[in-house]
CSV table of C-alpha atoms in Angstrom, one decimal:
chain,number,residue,atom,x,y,z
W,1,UNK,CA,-4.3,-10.8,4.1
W,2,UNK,CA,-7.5,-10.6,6.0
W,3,UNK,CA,-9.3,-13.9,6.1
W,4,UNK,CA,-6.9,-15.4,4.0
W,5,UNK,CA,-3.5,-15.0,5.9
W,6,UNK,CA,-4.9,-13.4,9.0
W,7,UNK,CA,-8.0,-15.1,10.8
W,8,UNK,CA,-9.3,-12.2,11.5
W,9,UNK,CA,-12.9,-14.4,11.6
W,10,UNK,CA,-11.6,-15.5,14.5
W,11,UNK,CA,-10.2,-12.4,16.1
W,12,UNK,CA,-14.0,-11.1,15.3
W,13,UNK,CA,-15.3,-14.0,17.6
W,14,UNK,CA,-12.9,-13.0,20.8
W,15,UNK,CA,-13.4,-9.7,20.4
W,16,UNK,CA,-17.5,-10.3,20.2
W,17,UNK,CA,-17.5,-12.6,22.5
W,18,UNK,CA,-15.8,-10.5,25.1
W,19,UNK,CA,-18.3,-8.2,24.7
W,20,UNK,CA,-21.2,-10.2,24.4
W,21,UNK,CA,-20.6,-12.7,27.2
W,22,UNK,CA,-20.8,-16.1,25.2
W,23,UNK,CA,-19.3,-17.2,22.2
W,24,UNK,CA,-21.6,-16.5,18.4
W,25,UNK,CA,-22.8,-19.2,16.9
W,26,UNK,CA,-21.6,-19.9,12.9
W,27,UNK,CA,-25.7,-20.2,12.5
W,28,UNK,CA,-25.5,-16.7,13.5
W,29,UNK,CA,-22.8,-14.8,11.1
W,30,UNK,CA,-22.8,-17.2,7.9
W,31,UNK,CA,-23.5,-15.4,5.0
W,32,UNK,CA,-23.3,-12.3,6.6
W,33,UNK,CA,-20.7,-9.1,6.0
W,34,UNK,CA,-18.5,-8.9,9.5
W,35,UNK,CA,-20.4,-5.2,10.0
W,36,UNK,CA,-23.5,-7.2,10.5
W,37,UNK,CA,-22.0,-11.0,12.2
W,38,UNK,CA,-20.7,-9.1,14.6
W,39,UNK,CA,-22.5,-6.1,15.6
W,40,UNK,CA,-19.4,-4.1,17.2
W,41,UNK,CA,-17.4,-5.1,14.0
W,42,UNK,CA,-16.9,-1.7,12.9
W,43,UNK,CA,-15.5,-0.9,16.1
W,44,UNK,CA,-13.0,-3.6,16.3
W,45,UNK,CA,-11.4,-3.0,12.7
W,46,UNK,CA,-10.4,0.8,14.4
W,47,UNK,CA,-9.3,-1.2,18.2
W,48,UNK,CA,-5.6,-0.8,18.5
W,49,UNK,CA,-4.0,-4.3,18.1
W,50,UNK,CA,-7.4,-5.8,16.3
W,51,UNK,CA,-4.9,-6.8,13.4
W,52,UNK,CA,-1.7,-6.7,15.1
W,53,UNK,CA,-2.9,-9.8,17.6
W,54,UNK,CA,-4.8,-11.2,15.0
W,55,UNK,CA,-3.8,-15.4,14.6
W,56,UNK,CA,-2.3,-16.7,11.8
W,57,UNK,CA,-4.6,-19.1,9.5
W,58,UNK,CA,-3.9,-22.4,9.8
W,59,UNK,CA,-1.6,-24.0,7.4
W,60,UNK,CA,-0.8,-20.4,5.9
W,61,UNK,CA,3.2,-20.2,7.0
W,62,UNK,CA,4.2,-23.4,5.4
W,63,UNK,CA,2.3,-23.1,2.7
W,64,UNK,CA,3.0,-19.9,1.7
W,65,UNK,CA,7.2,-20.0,2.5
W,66,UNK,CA,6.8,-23.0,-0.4
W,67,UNK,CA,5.3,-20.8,-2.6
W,68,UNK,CA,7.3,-18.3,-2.2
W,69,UNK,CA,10.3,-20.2,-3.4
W,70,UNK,CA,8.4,-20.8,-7.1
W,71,UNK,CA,6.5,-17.6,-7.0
W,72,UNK,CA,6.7,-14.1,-7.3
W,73,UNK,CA,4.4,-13.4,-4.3
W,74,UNK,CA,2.8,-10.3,-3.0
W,75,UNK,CA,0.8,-9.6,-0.1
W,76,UNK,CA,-1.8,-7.6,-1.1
W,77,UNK,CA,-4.3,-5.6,1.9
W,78,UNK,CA,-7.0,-3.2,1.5
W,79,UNK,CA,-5.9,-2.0,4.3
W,80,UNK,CA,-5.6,2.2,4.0
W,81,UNK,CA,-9.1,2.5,4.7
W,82,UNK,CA,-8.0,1.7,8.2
W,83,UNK,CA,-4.5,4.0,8.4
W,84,UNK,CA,-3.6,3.0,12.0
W,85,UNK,CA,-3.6,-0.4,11.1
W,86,UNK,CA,-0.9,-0.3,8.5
W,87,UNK,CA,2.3,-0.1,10.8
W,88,UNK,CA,0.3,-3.3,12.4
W,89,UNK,CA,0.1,-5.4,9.8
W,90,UNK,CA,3.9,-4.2,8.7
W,91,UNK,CA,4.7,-5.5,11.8
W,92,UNK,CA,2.2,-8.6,12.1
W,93,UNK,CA,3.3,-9.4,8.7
W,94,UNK,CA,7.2,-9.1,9.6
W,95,UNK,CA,6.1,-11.5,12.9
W,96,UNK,CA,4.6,-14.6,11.6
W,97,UNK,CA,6.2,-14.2,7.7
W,98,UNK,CA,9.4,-13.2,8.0
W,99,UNK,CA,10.4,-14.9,4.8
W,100,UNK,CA,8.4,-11.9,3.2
W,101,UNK,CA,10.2,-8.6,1.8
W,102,UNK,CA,9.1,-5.3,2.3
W,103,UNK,CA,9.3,-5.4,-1.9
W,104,UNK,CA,6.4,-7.8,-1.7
W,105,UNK,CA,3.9,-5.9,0.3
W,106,UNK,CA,1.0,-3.6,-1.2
W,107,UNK,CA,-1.2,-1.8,1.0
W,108,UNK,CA,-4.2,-0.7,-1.0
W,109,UNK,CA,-7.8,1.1,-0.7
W,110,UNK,CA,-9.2,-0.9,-3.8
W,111,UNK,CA,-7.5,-4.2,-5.5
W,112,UNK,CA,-8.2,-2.5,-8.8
W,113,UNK,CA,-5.4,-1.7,-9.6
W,114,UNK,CA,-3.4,-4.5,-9.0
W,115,UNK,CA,-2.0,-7.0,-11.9
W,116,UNK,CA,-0.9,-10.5,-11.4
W,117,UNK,CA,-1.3,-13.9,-12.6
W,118,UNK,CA,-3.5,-15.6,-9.5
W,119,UNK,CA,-5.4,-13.9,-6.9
W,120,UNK,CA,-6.7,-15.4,-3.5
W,121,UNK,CA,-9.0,-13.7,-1.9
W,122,UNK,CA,-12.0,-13.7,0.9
W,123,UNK,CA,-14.1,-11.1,-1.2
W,124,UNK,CA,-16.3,-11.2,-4.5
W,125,UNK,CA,-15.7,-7.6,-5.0
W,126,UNK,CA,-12.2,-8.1,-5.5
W,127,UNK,CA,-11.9,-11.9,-7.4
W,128,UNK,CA,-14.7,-10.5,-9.7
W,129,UNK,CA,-13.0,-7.5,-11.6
W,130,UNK,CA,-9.4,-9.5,-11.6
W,131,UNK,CA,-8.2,-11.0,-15.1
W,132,UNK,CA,-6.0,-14.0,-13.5
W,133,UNK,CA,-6.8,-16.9,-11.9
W,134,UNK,CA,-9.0,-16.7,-8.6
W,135,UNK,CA,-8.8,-18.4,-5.5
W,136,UNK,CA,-11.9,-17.6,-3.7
W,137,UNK,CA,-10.9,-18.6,0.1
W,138,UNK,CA,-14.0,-19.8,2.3
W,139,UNK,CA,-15.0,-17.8,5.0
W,140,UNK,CA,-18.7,-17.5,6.8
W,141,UNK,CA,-19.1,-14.4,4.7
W,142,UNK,CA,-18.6,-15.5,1.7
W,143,UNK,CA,-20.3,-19.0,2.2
W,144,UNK,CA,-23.7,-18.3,0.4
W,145,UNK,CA,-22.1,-16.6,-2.7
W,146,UNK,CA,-21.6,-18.7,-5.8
W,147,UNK,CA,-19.6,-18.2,-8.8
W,148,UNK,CA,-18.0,-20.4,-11.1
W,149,UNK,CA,-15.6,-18.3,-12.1
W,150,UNK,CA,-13.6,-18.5,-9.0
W,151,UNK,CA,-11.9,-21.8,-7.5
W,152,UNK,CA,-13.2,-22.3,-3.7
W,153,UNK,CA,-10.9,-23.6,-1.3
W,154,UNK,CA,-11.3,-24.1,2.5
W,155,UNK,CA,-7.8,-24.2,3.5
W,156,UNK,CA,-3.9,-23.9,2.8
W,157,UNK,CA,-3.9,-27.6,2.1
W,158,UNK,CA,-6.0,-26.9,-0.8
W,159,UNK,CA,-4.1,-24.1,-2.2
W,160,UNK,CA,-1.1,-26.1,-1.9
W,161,UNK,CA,-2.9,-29.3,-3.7
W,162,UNK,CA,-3.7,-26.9,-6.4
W,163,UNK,CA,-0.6,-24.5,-6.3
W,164,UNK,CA,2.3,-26.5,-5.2
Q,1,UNK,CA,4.5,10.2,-4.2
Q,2,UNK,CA,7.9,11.8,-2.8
Q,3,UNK,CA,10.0,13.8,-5.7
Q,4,UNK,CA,6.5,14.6,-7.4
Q,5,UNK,CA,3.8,15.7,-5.0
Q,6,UNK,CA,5.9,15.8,-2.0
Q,7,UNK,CA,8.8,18.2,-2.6
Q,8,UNK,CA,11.0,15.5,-0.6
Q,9,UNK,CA,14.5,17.5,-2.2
Q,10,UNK,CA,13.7,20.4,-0.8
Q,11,UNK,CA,13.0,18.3,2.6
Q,12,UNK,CA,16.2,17.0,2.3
Q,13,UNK,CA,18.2,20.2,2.1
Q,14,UNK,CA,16.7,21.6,5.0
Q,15,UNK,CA,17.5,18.4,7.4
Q,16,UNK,CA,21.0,18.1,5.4
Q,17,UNK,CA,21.4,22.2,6.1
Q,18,UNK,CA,20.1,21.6,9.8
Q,19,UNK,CA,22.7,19.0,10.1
Q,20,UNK,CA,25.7,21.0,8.1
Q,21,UNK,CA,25.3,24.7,8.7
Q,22,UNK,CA,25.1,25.8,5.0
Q,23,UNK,CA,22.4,25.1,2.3
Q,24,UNK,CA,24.0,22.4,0.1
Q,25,UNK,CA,24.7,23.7,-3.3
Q,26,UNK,CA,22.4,22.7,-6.3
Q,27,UNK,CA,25.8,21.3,-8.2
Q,28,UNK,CA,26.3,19.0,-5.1
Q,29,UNK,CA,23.2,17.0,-5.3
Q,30,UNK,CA,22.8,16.9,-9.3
Q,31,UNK,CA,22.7,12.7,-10.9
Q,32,UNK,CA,22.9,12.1,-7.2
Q,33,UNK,CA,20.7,9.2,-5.6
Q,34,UNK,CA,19.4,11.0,-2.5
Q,35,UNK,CA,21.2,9.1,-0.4
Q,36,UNK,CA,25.1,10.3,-2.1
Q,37,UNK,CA,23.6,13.6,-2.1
Q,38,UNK,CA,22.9,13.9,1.1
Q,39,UNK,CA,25.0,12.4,3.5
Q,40,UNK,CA,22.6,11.7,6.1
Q,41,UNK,CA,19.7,10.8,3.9
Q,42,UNK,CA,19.0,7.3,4.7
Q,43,UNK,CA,18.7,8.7,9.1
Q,44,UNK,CA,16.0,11.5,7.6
Q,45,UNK,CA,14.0,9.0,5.8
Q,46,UNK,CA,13.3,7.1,9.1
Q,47,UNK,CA,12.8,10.3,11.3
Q,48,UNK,CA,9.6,11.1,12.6
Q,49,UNK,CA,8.0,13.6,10.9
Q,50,UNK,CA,10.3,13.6,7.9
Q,51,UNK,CA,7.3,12.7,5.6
Q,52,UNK,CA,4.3,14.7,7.5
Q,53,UNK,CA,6.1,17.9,7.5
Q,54,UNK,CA,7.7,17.8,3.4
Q,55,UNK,CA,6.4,20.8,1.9
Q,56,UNK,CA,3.8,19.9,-1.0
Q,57,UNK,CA,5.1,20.7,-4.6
Q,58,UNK,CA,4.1,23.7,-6.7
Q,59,UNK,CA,1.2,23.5,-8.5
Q,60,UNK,CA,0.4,20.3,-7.3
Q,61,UNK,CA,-2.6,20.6,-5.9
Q,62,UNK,CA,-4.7,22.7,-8.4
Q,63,UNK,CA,-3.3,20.3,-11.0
Q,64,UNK,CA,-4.3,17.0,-9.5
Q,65,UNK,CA,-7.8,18.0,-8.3
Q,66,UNK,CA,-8.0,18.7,-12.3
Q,67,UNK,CA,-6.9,15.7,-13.1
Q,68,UNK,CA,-9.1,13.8,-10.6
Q,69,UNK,CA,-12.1,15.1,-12.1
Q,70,UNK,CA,-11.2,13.6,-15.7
Q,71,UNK,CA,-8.8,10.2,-14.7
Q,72,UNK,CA,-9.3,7.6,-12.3
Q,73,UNK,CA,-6.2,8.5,-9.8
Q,74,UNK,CA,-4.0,6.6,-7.8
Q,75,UNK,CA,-1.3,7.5,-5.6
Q,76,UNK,CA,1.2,5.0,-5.6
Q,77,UNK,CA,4.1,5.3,-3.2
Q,78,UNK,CA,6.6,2.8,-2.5
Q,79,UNK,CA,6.3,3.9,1.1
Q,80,UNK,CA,6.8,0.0,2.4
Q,81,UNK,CA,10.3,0.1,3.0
Q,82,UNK,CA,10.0,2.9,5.7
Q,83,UNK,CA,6.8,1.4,7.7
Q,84,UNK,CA,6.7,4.3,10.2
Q,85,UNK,CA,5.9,6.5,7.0
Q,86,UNK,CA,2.9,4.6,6.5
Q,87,UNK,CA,0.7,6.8,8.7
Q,88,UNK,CA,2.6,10.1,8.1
Q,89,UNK,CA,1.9,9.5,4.5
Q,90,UNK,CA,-1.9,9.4,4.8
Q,91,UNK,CA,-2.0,12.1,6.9
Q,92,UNK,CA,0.2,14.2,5.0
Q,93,UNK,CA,-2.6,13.3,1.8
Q,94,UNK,CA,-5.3,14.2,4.0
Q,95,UNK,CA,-4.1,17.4,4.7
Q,96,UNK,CA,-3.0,18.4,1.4
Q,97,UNK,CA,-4.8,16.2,-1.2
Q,98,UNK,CA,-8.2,16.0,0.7
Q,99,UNK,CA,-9.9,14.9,-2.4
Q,100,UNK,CA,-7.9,12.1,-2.6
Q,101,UNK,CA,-10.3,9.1,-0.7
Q,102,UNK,CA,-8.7,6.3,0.6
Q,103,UNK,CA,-10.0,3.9,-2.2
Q,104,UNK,CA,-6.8,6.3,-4.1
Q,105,UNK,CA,-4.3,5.5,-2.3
Q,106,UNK,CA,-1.6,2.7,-2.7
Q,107,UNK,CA,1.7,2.0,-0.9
Q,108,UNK,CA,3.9,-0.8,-2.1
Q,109,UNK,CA,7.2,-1.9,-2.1
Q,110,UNK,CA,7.6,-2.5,-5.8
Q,111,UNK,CA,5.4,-0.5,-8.2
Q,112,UNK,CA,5.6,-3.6,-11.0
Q,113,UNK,CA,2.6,-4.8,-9.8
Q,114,UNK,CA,0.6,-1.8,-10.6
Q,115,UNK,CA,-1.5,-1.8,-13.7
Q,116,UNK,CA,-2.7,2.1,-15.0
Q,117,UNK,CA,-2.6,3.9,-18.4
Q,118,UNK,CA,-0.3,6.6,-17.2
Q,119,UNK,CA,2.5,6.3,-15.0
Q,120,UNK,CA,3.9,10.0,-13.8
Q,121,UNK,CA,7.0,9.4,-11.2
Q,122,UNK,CA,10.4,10.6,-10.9
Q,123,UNK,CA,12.4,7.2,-10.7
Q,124,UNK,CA,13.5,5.2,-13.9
Q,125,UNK,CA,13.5,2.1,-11.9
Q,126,UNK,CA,9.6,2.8,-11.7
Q,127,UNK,CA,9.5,4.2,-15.6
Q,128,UNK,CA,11.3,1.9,-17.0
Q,129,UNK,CA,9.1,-1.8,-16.5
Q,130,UNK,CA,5.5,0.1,-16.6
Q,131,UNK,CA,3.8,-0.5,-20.0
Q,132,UNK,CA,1.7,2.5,-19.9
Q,133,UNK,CA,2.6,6.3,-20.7
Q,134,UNK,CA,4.8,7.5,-18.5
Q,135,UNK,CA,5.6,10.8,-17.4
Q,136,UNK,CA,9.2,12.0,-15.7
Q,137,UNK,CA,8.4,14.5,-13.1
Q,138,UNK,CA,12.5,16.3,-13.2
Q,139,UNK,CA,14.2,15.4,-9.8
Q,140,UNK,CA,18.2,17.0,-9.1
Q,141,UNK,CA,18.9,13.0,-8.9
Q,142,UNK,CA,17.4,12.3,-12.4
Q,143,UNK,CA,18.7,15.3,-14.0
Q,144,UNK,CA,22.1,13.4,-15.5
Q,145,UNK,CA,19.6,10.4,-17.1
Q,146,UNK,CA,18.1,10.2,-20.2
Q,147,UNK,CA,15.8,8.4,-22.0
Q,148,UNK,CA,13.5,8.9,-25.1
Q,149,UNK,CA,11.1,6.7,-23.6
Q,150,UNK,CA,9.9,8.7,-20.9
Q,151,UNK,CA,8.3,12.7,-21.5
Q,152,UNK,CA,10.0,15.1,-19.5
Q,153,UNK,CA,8.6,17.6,-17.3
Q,154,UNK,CA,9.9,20.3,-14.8
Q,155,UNK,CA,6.8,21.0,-13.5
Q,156,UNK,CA,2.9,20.4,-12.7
Q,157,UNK,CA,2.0,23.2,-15.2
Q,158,UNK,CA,3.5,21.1,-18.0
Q,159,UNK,CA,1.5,18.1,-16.7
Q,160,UNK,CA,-1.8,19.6,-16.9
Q,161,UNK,CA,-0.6,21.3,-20.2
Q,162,UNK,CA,0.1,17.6,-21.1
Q,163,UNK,CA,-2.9,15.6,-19.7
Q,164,UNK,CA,-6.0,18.5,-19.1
């Protein structure tokens, strides 16, 4: 969900910037966990709203209703390690993908468990252990890790070239 | 989650004998879905508190901090279709299951996208698809189904006596 559905990259930015007084560079956070791009990070993931107001990845609502229609699609968060932001992303989820059931959402502490046929994700930690096909989708903190295993894409375009 | 650790039944007659004036009899509710049982079912399930405040089910606790020393654990709940229980949930877990991190915890819609060796649950819709060993934790609405599939128990005591 998180820098794959939500640009939560982005909502880092605003939320740096507003307390930093100028906009971060990309120099600046690439290759970088968001705890250490943005020093506040930690901070922001437990702001009320943070996910709630977060914008929606380009691409990701057109993309993803098509899938949807030849898929069985879930939406899959590691999200309880942050409980207050669980109604949020219910209801941020219910906002900008309405097409999506309740069935089809999974709010997780670790991915581990989880078994499907594809996976598209931000994070190593949770493409690496998966048996399916991975979608490894770019973001600044993820841009200096290489793997072969796992299919990078930069956008929804992609997946849909690939998927669709 | 509900039915197993949470004693939800016992939740649900004390709303139901809030609501009614007497404690609904045991031969009422029996091969009952909760929501036939008790009349006013699906309005508890989507009250505040309903969840934080269920009572925890005997043995429960000993039992699974047993088990969590021996078995990777998971708490799956398919806690997605009531959103405002999201929170109540992991407090509720917190409080009661404090050993339990948040890397544990899992709540979903549908539980067919969980992978795990041992399934314990008191729904057949949740028995039924899962490939591993499952477990039938003995529920007033289960009482009237059978299957040879699924082991039986009436209790945590005959878990651990079962899996410890």
């Amino acid at each position: 969900m998180d820098g794959v559905l939500a640009d939560t990259t982005e909502q880092f930015f605003q939320f740096d910037e507003r307390d930093f007084g100028r906009r971060r560079t990309w120099e600046e956070i690439i290759g970088k966990p968001e705890s250490i791009g943005f020093p506040n990070a930690k901070q922001y993931v437990r702001t009320k709203d943070f996910f709630r107001t977060a914008p929606v990845m380009s691409e990701s609502q057109l993309v993803l209703s098509e899938l949807n229609k030849r898929y069985e699609v879930f939406i899959v968060s590691a999200a309880v390690e942050f409980p207050q932001s669980l109604f949020e992303k219910y209801e941020w989820l219910s906002e900008f993908f309405p097409f999506i059931t309740w069935q089809q959402i999974v709010f997780c502490g670790s991915k581990a468990i989880i078994e499907a046929d594809i996976m598209i994700d931000d994070h190593f930690k949770n493409l690496d252990p998966f048996k399916g096909q991975t979608i490894l989708f770019s973001q600044p903190h993820n841009l200096l890790q290489h793997s072969s295993k796992h299919k990078r894409v930069e956008s929804w375009s992609e997946i849909a070239g690939i998927l669709l």
